[in-house]
Amino acid sequence: KILYKYLFEYFDNIIILKDIASSSNPPSINSTNLKNLQIPLPPLDIQEKIVKECEIVDNEVETAKKENEEVAKKREEIIGNINATMTKIGNIVDIYTGKRPKGGAVDSGVLSLGGEHIQNGKIDLSNKKYIPTNFIKNIPNAKIEKDDILMCKDGAKSGKVAFVDTTIEAYVNEHLFILRNQNKITNRYIFEFLFSTKGQKLLKNIVTGSAQGGINSTNLKNLQIPLPPLATQQQIVSQIEELENIINKNNQIIDSSKQKKEEILKKYL
């Protein structure tokens, strides 16, 4: 006898289905290969132990996801409750952009960041692109600094932002803005506002042009956002950082769940 939940956990965490898939395009798994696949079949009591321990991991993940949802709501509430004088972005940040040499990115050199590198408020370097080292003298203002805000200028990601929380040797291309205030607390506050649902709606409202459109520097400079006193900015940033610590801890639980299940299966099989 075999428990379907045991079978699911084994397939989901141990079997690499692409190894039994055909080399056709697209790859596929035929019934013969699947029927001939050999898997370990432990006694029923061992299957039950595996399922039970995997369910504990599932419950941990579900709890972490629910808490992250609640934390995200609290983050939005913090931004939504800001009551301050409206100020033009152009009055509180310097705005820069960059470019690439003719022909675009190259295989090596200095990191060049574009819209594809902005993911959920962070920089994603899973697909690195470069510009020649000797080109950077042409774009000194495009160099990224710690605590900068990066913003997508055009395309489907217009208005999406990322916060530079580490030192990185990189330059933005012509599809990104750098927003920079010399006070790192103010910079982080501005990012948090622009990253919020409220901030994103304001940014979407200044997208112009046909098709996917984009944001031009004039409209961005004239965009008004609430700017409370520095002490209030610090309080808002501190509250959000506390929430981020919770999210990071929960994300570790979620990200490690597959490895935990693999260890459970390997322990018994």
PDB file of C-alpha atoms in Angstrom:
ATOM      1  CA  LYS A   1       0.000   0.000   0.000  1.00  0.00           C
ATOM      2  CA  ILE A   2       1.152   3.547  -0.741  1.00  0.00           C
ATOM      3  CA  LEU A   3      -0.032   6.861   0.683  1.00  0.00           C
ATOM      4  CA  TYR A   4      -0.752   9.396  -2.029  1.00  0.00           C
ATOM      5  CA  LYS A   5       0.651  12.181   0.155  1.00  0.00           C
ATOM      6  CA  TYR A   6       3.915  10.233   0.502  1.00  0.00           C
ATOM      7  CA  LEU A   7       4.006   9.799  -3.271  1.00  0.00           C
ATOM      8  CA  PHE A   8       3.409  13.523  -3.742  1.00  0.00           C
ATOM      9  CA  GLU A   9       6.196  14.492  -1.325  1.00  0.00           C
ATOM     10  CA  TYR A  10       8.626  12.116  -3.014  1.00  0.00           C
ATOM     11  CA  PHE A  11       7.855  13.436  -6.483  1.00  0.00           C
ATOM     12  CA  ASP A  12       7.784  17.047  -5.329  1.00  0.00           C
ATOM     13  CA  ASN A  13      11.103  16.963  -3.477  1.00  0.00           C
ATOM     14  CA  ILE A  14      13.243  14.103  -4.774  1.00  0.00           C
ATOM     15  CA  ILE A  15      12.359  13.242  -8.361  1.00  0.00           C
ATOM     16  CA  ILE A  16      13.777  15.536 -11.018  1.00  0.00           C
ATOM     17  CA  LEU A  17      11.121  15.073 -13.672  1.00  0.00           C
ATOM     18  CA  LYS A  18      13.226  16.617 -16.410  1.00  0.00           C
ATOM     19  CA  ASP A  19      15.578  13.623 -16.071  1.00  0.00           C
ATOM     20  CA  ILE A  20      12.846  11.306 -17.352  1.00  0.00           C
ATOM     21  CA  ALA A  21      11.432  13.751 -19.888  1.00  0.00           C
ATOM     22  CA  SER A  22      11.998  13.410 -23.619  1.00  0.00           C
ATOM     23  CA  SER A  23      14.448  15.623 -25.468  1.00  0.00           C
ATOM     24  CA  SER A  24      11.700  16.942 -27.736  1.00  0.00           C
ATOM     25  CA  ASN A  25      10.757  20.597 -27.849  1.00  0.00           C
ATOM     26  CA  PRO A  26       8.899  21.130 -25.618  1.00  0.00           C
ATOM     27  CA  PRO A  27      10.051  18.220 -23.422  1.00  0.00           C
ATOM     28  CA  SER A  28       7.389  15.767 -22.284  1.00  0.00           C
ATOM     29  CA  ILE A  29       7.011  12.749 -20.022  1.00  0.00           C
ATOM     30  CA  ASN A  30       5.404   9.707 -21.576  1.00  0.00           C
ATOM     31  CA  SER A  31       3.373   7.165 -19.616  1.00  0.00           C
ATOM     32  CA  THR A  32       5.851   4.337 -20.282  1.00  0.00           C
ATOM     33  CA  ASN A  33       8.756   6.185 -18.673  1.00  0.00           C
ATOM     34  CA  LEU A  34       6.576   7.182 -15.760  1.00  0.00           C
ATOM     35  CA  LYS A  35       5.334   3.601 -15.195  1.00  0.00           C
ATOM     36  CA  ASN A  36       8.896   2.254 -15.301  1.00  0.00           C
ATOM     37  CA  LEU A  37      10.172   4.792 -12.809  1.00  0.00           C
ATOM     38  CA  GLN A  38      11.336   3.059  -9.628  1.00  0.00           C
ATOM     39  CA  ILE A  39      10.796   4.703  -6.268  1.00  0.00           C
ATOM     40  CA  PRO A  40      11.397   3.484  -2.716  1.00  0.00           C
ATOM     41  CA  LEU A  41       8.326   2.064  -0.998  1.00  0.00           C
ATOM     42  CA  PRO A  42       8.862   2.004   2.760  1.00  0.00           C
ATOM     43  CA  PRO A  43       6.435   0.348   5.184  1.00  0.00           C
ATOM     44  CA  LEU A  44       3.185   2.179   5.774  1.00  0.00           C
ATOM     45  CA  ASP A  45       4.205   3.425   9.226  1.00  0.00           C
ATOM     46  CA  ILE A  46       7.333   5.043   7.746  1.00  0.00           C
ATOM     47  CA  GLN A  47       5.257   6.672   5.015  1.00  0.00           C
ATOM     48  CA  GLU A  48       2.986   8.077   7.715  1.00  0.00           C
ATOM     49  CA  LYS A  49       5.960   9.497   9.622  1.00  0.00           C
ATOM     50  CA  ILE A  50       7.272  11.148   6.453  1.00  0.00           C
ATOM     51  CA  VAL A  51       3.876  12.657   5.695  1.00  0.00           C
ATOM     52  CA  LYS A  52       3.426  13.877   9.257  1.00  0.00           C
ATOM     53  CA  GLU A  53       6.831  15.586   9.389  1.00  0.00           C
ATOM     54  CA  CYS A  54       6.297  17.146   5.953  1.00  0.00           C
ATOM     55  CA  GLU A  55       2.934  18.478   7.110  1.00  0.00           C
ATOM     56  CA  ILE A  56       4.665  20.195  10.035  1.00  0.00           C
ATOM     57  CA  VAL A  57       6.908  21.964   7.503  1.00  0.00           C
ATOM     58  CA  ASP A  58       3.837  22.892   5.427  1.00  0.00           C
ATOM     59  CA  ASN A  59       2.154  24.367   8.494  1.00  0.00           C
ATOM     60  CA  GLU A  60       5.249  26.434   9.289  1.00  0.00           C
ATOM     61  CA  VAL A  61       5.257  27.786   5.729  1.00  0.00           C
ATOM     62  CA  GLU A  62       1.545  28.576   5.822  1.00  0.00           C
ATOM     63  CA  THR A  63       1.941  30.433   9.125  1.00  0.00           C
ATOM     64  CA  ALA A  64       4.902  32.401   7.736  1.00  0.00           C
ATOM     65  CA  LYS A  65       2.970  33.372   4.587  1.00  0.00           C
ATOM     66  CA  LYS A  66      -0.052  34.535   6.583  1.00  0.00           C
ATOM     67  CA  GLU A  67       2.126  36.604   8.884  1.00  0.00           C
ATOM     68  CA  ASN A  68       3.825  38.190   5.863  1.00  0.00           C
ATOM     69  CA  GLU A  69       0.412  39.153   4.499  1.00  0.00           C
ATOM     70  CA  GLU A  70      -0.474  40.826   7.803  1.00  0.00           C
ATOM     71  CA  VAL A  71       2.884  42.595   7.924  1.00  0.00           C
ATOM     72  CA  ALA A  72       2.372  43.888   4.361  1.00  0.00           C
ATOM     73  CA  LYS A  73      -0.978  45.368   5.454  1.00  0.00           C
ATOM     74  CA  LYS A  74       0.667  47.063   8.451  1.00  0.00           C
ATOM     75  CA  ARG A  75       3.322  48.507   6.130  1.00  0.00           C
ATOM     76  CA  GLU A  76       0.635  50.008   3.913  1.00  0.00           C
ATOM     77  CA  GLU A  77      -1.188  51.388   6.968  1.00  0.00           C
ATOM     78  CA  ILE A  78       1.952  53.181   8.146  1.00  0.00           C
ATOM     79  CA  ILE A  79       2.298  54.930   4.785  1.00  0.00           C
ATOM     80  CA  GLY A  80      -1.447  55.553   4.520  1.00  0.00           C
ATOM     81  CA  ASN A  81      -1.497  57.328   7.883  1.00  0.00           C
ATOM     82  CA  ILE A  82       1.169  59.896   6.925  1.00  0.00           C
ATOM     83  CA  ASN A  83      -0.170  63.414   7.328  1.00  0.00           C
ATOM     84  CA  ALA A  84       2.361  65.980   6.141  1.00  0.00           C
ATOM     85  CA  THR A  85       2.930  68.913   3.825  1.00  0.00           C
ATOM     86  CA  MET A  86       3.061  67.909   0.152  1.00  0.00           C
ATOM     87  CA  THR A  87       6.410  68.595  -1.501  1.00  0.00           C
ATOM     88  CA  LYS A  88       7.625  68.270  -5.079  1.00  0.00           C
ATOM     89  CA  ILE A  89      10.092  65.413  -5.512  1.00  0.00           C
ATOM     90  CA  GLY A  90      12.302  67.713  -7.566  1.00  0.00           C
ATOM     91  CA  ASN A  91      12.770  69.901  -4.480  1.00  0.00           C
ATOM     92  CA  ILE A  92      14.088  67.098  -2.288  1.00  0.00           C
ATOM     93  CA  VAL A  93      16.114  64.778  -4.549  1.00  0.00           C
ATOM     94  CA  ASP A  94      18.611  64.998  -7.365  1.00  0.00           C
ATOM     95  CA  ILE A  95      17.611  62.899 -10.364  1.00  0.00           C
ATOM     96  CA  TYR A  96      20.105  61.199 -12.674  1.00  0.00           C
ATOM     97  CA  THR A  97      20.028  58.659 -15.455  1.00  0.00           C
ATOM     98  CA  GLY A  98      22.559  56.819 -17.582  1.00  0.00           C
ATOM     99  CA  LYS A  99      23.095  55.182 -20.923  1.00  0.00           C
ATOM    100  CA  ARG A 100      24.937  52.386 -22.653  1.00  0.00           C
ATOM    101  CA  PRO A 101      27.397  52.564 -25.526  1.00  0.00           C
ATOM    102  CA  LYS A 102      26.232  51.962 -29.056  1.00  0.00           C
ATOM    103  CA  GLY A 103      25.467  48.268 -29.392  1.00  0.00           C
ATOM    104  CA  GLY A 104      24.246  47.926 -25.802  1.00  0.00           C
ATOM    105  CA  ALA A 105      25.562  45.643 -23.078  1.00  0.00           C
ATOM    106  CA  VAL A 106      28.739  43.555 -23.367  1.00  0.00           C
ATOM    107  CA  ASP A 107      29.928  40.306 -21.768  1.00  0.00           C
ATOM    108  CA  SER A 108      32.261  41.852 -19.187  1.00  0.00           C
ATOM    109  CA  GLY A 109      33.221  45.166 -17.662  1.00  0.00           C
ATOM    110  CA  VAL A 110      31.203  47.197 -15.132  1.00  0.00           C
ATOM    111  CA  LEU A 111      27.683  46.243 -14.042  1.00  0.00           C
ATOM    112  CA  SER A 112      24.946  48.038 -15.967  1.00  0.00           C
ATOM    113  CA  LEU A 113      21.470  48.024 -14.417  1.00  0.00           C
ATOM    114  CA  GLY A 114      18.165  48.418 -16.228  1.00  0.00           C
ATOM    115  CA  GLY A 115      14.492  47.805 -15.617  1.00  0.00           C
ATOM    116  CA  GLU A 116      14.916  44.031 -15.606  1.00  0.00           C
ATOM    117  CA  HIS A 117      17.064  44.337 -12.473  1.00  0.00           C
ATOM    118  CA  ILE A 118      14.291  45.942 -10.383  1.00  0.00           C
ATOM    119  CA  GLN A 119      12.306  43.259  -8.555  1.00  0.00           C
ATOM    120  CA  ASN A 120       9.973  43.807  -5.603  1.00  0.00           C
ATOM    121  CA  GLY A 121      11.828  46.792  -4.200  1.00  0.00           C
ATOM    122  CA  LYS A 122      15.276  45.214  -4.539  1.00  0.00           C
ATOM    123  CA  ILE A 123      18.062  44.829  -7.081  1.00  0.00           C
ATOM    124  CA  ASP A 124      18.040  41.438  -8.795  1.00  0.00           C
ATOM    125  CA  LEU A 125      21.444  40.473 -10.223  1.00  0.00           C
ATOM    126  CA  SER A 126      20.465  37.022 -11.469  1.00  0.00           C
ATOM    127  CA  ASN A 127      20.912  38.284 -15.048  1.00  0.00           C
ATOM    128  CA  LYS A 128      24.006  40.484 -14.962  1.00  0.00           C
ATOM    129  CA  LYS A 129      24.794  42.880 -17.795  1.00  0.00           C
ATOM    130  CA  TYR A 130      27.865  45.009 -18.345  1.00  0.00           C
ATOM    131  CA  ILE A 131      29.231  48.067 -20.085  1.00  0.00           C
ATOM    132  CA  PRO A 132      32.923  48.568 -21.023  1.00  0.00           C
ATOM    133  CA  THR A 133      35.048  49.990 -18.207  1.00  0.00           C
ATOM    134  CA  ASN A 134      36.356  52.743 -20.466  1.00  0.00           C
ATOM    135  CA  PHE A 135      32.764  53.953 -21.091  1.00  0.00           C
ATOM    136  CA  ILE A 136      31.963  54.978 -17.512  1.00  0.00           C
ATOM    137  CA  LYS A 137      33.880  58.246 -17.870  1.00  0.00           C
ATOM    138  CA  ASN A 138      31.001  59.353 -20.109  1.00  0.00           C
ATOM    139  CA  ILE A 139      28.330  58.767 -17.423  1.00  0.00           C
ATOM    140  CA  PRO A 140      29.751  59.855 -14.028  1.00  0.00           C
ATOM    141  CA  ASN A 141      26.299  60.741 -12.649  1.00  0.00           C
ATOM    142  CA  ALA A 142      24.969  57.282 -13.476  1.00  0.00           C
ATOM    143  CA  LYS A 143      27.066  55.617 -10.773  1.00  0.00           C
ATOM    144  CA  ILE A 144      24.960  54.017  -8.041  1.00  0.00           C
ATOM    145  CA  GLU A 145      25.579  54.861  -4.389  1.00  0.00           C
ATOM    146  CA  LYS A 146      24.402  53.111  -1.237  1.00  0.00           C
ATOM    147  CA  ASP A 147      20.956  54.366  -0.104  1.00  0.00           C
ATOM    148  CA  ASP A 148      19.997  55.472  -3.626  1.00  0.00           C
ATOM    149  CA  ILE A 149      16.515  54.921  -5.021  1.00  0.00           C
ATOM    150  CA  LEU A 150      16.345  53.360  -8.490  1.00  0.00           C
ATOM    151  CA  MET A 151      13.219  53.877 -10.591  1.00  0.00           C
ATOM    152  CA  CYS A 152      12.124  52.331 -13.880  1.00  0.00           C
ATOM    153  CA  LYS A 153      11.549  55.086 -16.447  1.00  0.00           C
ATOM    154  CA  ASP A 154       9.611  53.264 -19.131  1.00  0.00           C
ATOM    155  CA  GLY A 155       7.871  50.120 -20.262  1.00  0.00           C
ATOM    156  CA  ALA A 156       5.669  47.798 -18.224  1.00  0.00           C
ATOM    157  CA  LYS A 157       7.691  48.517 -15.070  1.00  0.00           C
ATOM    158  CA  SER A 158       7.358  52.305 -15.233  1.00  0.00           C
ATOM    159  CA  GLY A 159       7.480  53.661 -11.682  1.00  0.00           C
ATOM    160  CA  LYS A 160       8.747  50.480 -10.038  1.00  0.00           C
ATOM    161  CA  VAL A 161      11.449  51.281  -7.488  1.00  0.00           C
ATOM    162  CA  ALA A 162      14.308  49.583  -5.661  1.00  0.00           C
ATOM    163  CA  PHE A 163      16.372  50.653  -2.655  1.00  0.00           C
ATOM    164  CA  VAL A 164      20.148  50.236  -2.786  1.00  0.00           C
ATOM    165  CA  ASP A 165      20.898  48.809   0.650  1.00  0.00           C
ATOM    166  CA  THR A 166      24.487  47.706  -0.042  1.00  0.00           C
ATOM    167  CA  THR A 167      27.571  49.155  -1.715  1.00  0.00           C
ATOM    168  CA  ILE A 168      27.662  48.053  -5.342  1.00  0.00           C
ATOM    169  CA  GLU A 169      29.907  49.013  -8.260  1.00  0.00           C
ATOM    170  CA  ALA A 170      27.310  49.616 -10.953  1.00  0.00           C
ATOM    171  CA  TYR A 171      25.834  52.220 -13.291  1.00  0.00           C
ATOM    172  CA  VAL A 172      22.239  52.707 -14.431  1.00  0.00           C
ATOM    173  CA  ASN A 173      21.342  52.589 -18.096  1.00  0.00           C
ATOM    174  CA  GLU A 174      18.922  54.838 -19.984  1.00  0.00           C
ATOM    175  CA  HIS A 175      15.879  52.993 -18.605  1.00  0.00           C
ATOM    176  CA  LEU A 176      16.442  53.900 -14.939  1.00  0.00           C
ATOM    177  CA  PHE A 177      16.425  57.042 -12.822  1.00  0.00           C
ATOM    178  CA  ILE A 178      18.568  57.497  -9.731  1.00  0.00           C
ATOM    179  CA  LEU A 179      16.824  59.520  -6.991  1.00  0.00           C
ATOM    180  CA  ARG A 180      19.197  60.797  -4.327  1.00  0.00           C
ATOM    181  CA  ASN A 181      18.829  62.910  -1.200  1.00  0.00           C
ATOM    182  CA  GLN A 182      22.001  63.460   0.814  1.00  0.00           C
ATOM    183  CA  ASN A 183      20.218  62.392   4.001  1.00  0.00           C
ATOM    184  CA  LYS A 184      19.960  58.587   4.014  1.00  0.00           C
ATOM    185  CA  ILE A 185      16.914  58.618   6.304  1.00  0.00           C
ATOM    186  CA  THR A 186      15.021  60.899   3.916  1.00  0.00           C
ATOM    187  CA  ASN A 187      16.088  58.730   0.986  1.00  0.00           C
ATOM    188  CA  ARG A 188      14.765  55.607   2.693  1.00  0.00           C
ATOM    189  CA  TYR A 189      11.521  57.387   3.618  1.00  0.00           C
ATOM    190  CA  ILE A 190      10.999  58.523   0.017  1.00  0.00           C
ATOM    191  CA  PHE A 191      11.601  54.983  -1.188  1.00  0.00           C
ATOM    192  CA  GLU A 192       9.089  53.541   1.258  1.00  0.00           C
ATOM    193  CA  PHE A 193       6.450  56.022   0.150  1.00  0.00           C
ATOM    194  CA  LEU A 194       7.063  55.430  -3.573  1.00  0.00           C
ATOM    195  CA  PHE A 195       7.175  51.650  -3.053  1.00  0.00           C
ATOM    196  CA  SER A 196       3.800  51.642  -1.309  1.00  0.00           C
ATOM    197  CA  THR A 197       0.505  51.128  -3.112  1.00  0.00           C
ATOM    198  CA  LYS A 198      -0.274  54.816  -2.594  1.00  0.00           C
ATOM    199  CA  GLY A 199       3.055  55.889  -4.085  1.00  0.00           C
ATOM    200  CA  GLN A 200       2.773  53.507  -7.019  1.00  0.00           C
ATOM    201  CA  LYS A 201      -0.656  54.921  -7.901  1.00  0.00           C
ATOM    202  CA  LEU A 202       0.781  58.436  -7.971  1.00  0.00           C
ATOM    203  CA  LEU A 203       3.612  57.297 -10.219  1.00  0.00           C
ATOM    204  CA  LYS A 204       1.268  55.472 -12.597  1.00  0.00           C
ATOM    205  CA  ASN A 205      -0.689  58.709 -12.950  1.00  0.00           C
ATOM    206  CA  ILE A 206       2.325  60.504 -14.445  1.00  0.00           C
ATOM    207  CA  VAL A 207       3.136  57.823 -17.024  1.00  0.00           C
ATOM    208  CA  THR A 208       2.741  59.350 -20.474  1.00  0.00           C
ATOM    209  CA  GLY A 209       3.073  58.179 -24.058  1.00  0.00           C
ATOM    210  CA  SER A 210       1.474  55.575 -26.257  1.00  0.00           C
ATOM    211  CA  ALA A 211       1.655  51.803 -25.743  1.00  0.00           C
ATOM    212  CA  GLN A 212       3.487  51.140 -22.456  1.00  0.00           C
ATOM    213  CA  GLY A 213       4.662  54.739 -22.090  1.00  0.00           C
ATOM    214  CA  GLY A 214       7.049  56.047 -19.479  1.00  0.00           C
ATOM    215  CA  ILE A 215       7.889  58.710 -16.893  1.00  0.00           C
ATOM    216  CA  ASN A 216       9.815  61.804 -17.922  1.00  0.00           C
ATOM    217  CA  SER A 217      12.011  63.747 -15.531  1.00  0.00           C
ATOM    218  CA  THR A 218       9.830  66.883 -15.634  1.00  0.00           C
ATOM    219  CA  ASN A 219       6.719  65.038 -14.496  1.00  0.00           C
ATOM    220  CA  LEU A 220       8.699  63.180 -11.862  1.00  0.00           C
ATOM    221  CA  LYS A 221      10.171  66.406 -10.449  1.00  0.00           C
ATOM    222  CA  ASN A 222       6.688  67.930 -10.223  1.00  0.00           C
ATOM    223  CA  LEU A 223       5.167  64.910  -8.478  1.00  0.00           C
ATOM    224  CA  GLN A 224       4.137  65.864  -4.943  1.00  0.00           C
ATOM    225  CA  ILE A 225       4.556  63.519  -1.977  1.00  0.00           C
ATOM    226  CA  PRO A 226       4.060  64.066   1.777  1.00  0.00           C
ATOM    227  CA  LEU A 227       7.280  65.037   3.549  1.00  0.00           C
ATOM    228  CA  PRO A 228       7.035  64.967   7.365  1.00  0.00           C
ATOM    229  CA  PRO A 229       9.780  66.301   9.667  1.00  0.00           C
ATOM    230  CA  LEU A 230      12.991  64.263   9.797  1.00  0.00           C
ATOM    231  CA  ALA A 231      12.144  62.826  13.224  1.00  0.00           C
ATOM    232  CA  THR A 232       8.856  61.478  11.851  1.00  0.00           C
ATOM    233  CA  GLN A 233      10.641  60.095   8.798  1.00  0.00           C
ATOM    234  CA  GLN A 234      13.018  58.255  11.132  1.00  0.00           C
ATOM    235  CA  GLN A 235      10.096  56.842  13.112  1.00  0.00           C
ATOM    236  CA  ILE A 236       8.389  55.595   9.923  1.00  0.00           C
ATOM    237  CA  VAL A 237      11.594  54.031   8.619  1.00  0.00           C
ATOM    238  CA  SER A 238      12.256  52.317  11.969  1.00  0.00           C
ATOM    239  CA  GLN A 239       8.733  50.870  12.072  1.00  0.00           C
ATOM    240  CA  ILE A 240       9.082  49.495   8.545  1.00  0.00           C
ATOM    241  CA  GLU A 241      12.524  48.055   9.280  1.00  0.00           C
ATOM    242  CA  GLU A 242      11.020  46.137  12.218  1.00  0.00           C
ATOM    243  CA  LEU A 243       8.370  44.733   9.878  1.00  0.00           C
ATOM    244  CA  GLU A 244      11.031  43.825   7.321  1.00  0.00           C
ATOM    245  CA  ASN A 245      12.896  41.817   9.958  1.00  0.00           C
ATOM    246  CA  ILE A 246       9.740  39.745  10.455  1.00  0.00           C
ATOM    247  CA  ILE A 247       9.349  39.267   6.700  1.00  0.00           C
ATOM    248  CA  ASN A 248      12.997  38.232   6.302  1.00  0.00           C
ATOM    249  CA  LYS A 249      12.659  35.665   9.088  1.00  0.00           C
ATOM    250  CA  ASN A 250       9.495  34.258   7.532  1.00  0.00           C
ATOM    251  CA  ASN A 251      11.071  34.165   4.080  1.00  0.00           C
ATOM    252  CA  GLN A 252      13.882  32.043   5.498  1.00  0.00           C
ATOM    253  CA  ILE A 253      11.281  29.568   6.752  1.00  0.00           C
ATOM    254  CA  ILE A 254       9.588  29.512   3.337  1.00  0.00           C
ATOM    255  CA  ASP A 255      12.830  29.252   1.352  1.00  0.00           C
ATOM    256  CA  SER A 256      14.236  26.454   3.508  1.00  0.00           C
ATOM    257  CA  SER A 257      11.073  24.299   3.392  1.00  0.00           C
ATOM    258  CA  LYS A 258      12.098  22.257   0.352  1.00  0.00           C
ATOM    259  CA  GLN A 259      15.476  21.433   1.871  1.00  0.00           C
ATOM    260  CA  LYS A 260      13.783  20.414   5.146  1.00  0.00           C
ATOM    261  CA  LYS A 261      11.487  18.026   3.265  1.00  0.00           C
ATOM    262  CA  GLU A 262      14.385  16.548   1.324  1.00  0.00           C
ATOM    263  CA  GLU A 263      16.171  15.898   4.620  1.00  0.00           C
ATOM    264  CA  ILE A 264      13.050  14.244   6.042  1.00  0.00           C
ATOM    265  CA  LEU A 265      12.752  11.919   3.053  1.00  0.00           C
ATOM    266  CA  LYS A 266      16.448  11.067   3.041  1.00  0.00           C
ATOM    267  CA  LYS A 267      16.313  10.341   6.776  1.00  0.00           C
ATOM    268  CA  TYR A 268      13.750   7.575   6.294  1.00  0.00           C
ATOM    269  CA  LEU A 269      14.582   6.212   2.833  1.00  0.00           C
TER     270      LEU A 269
END
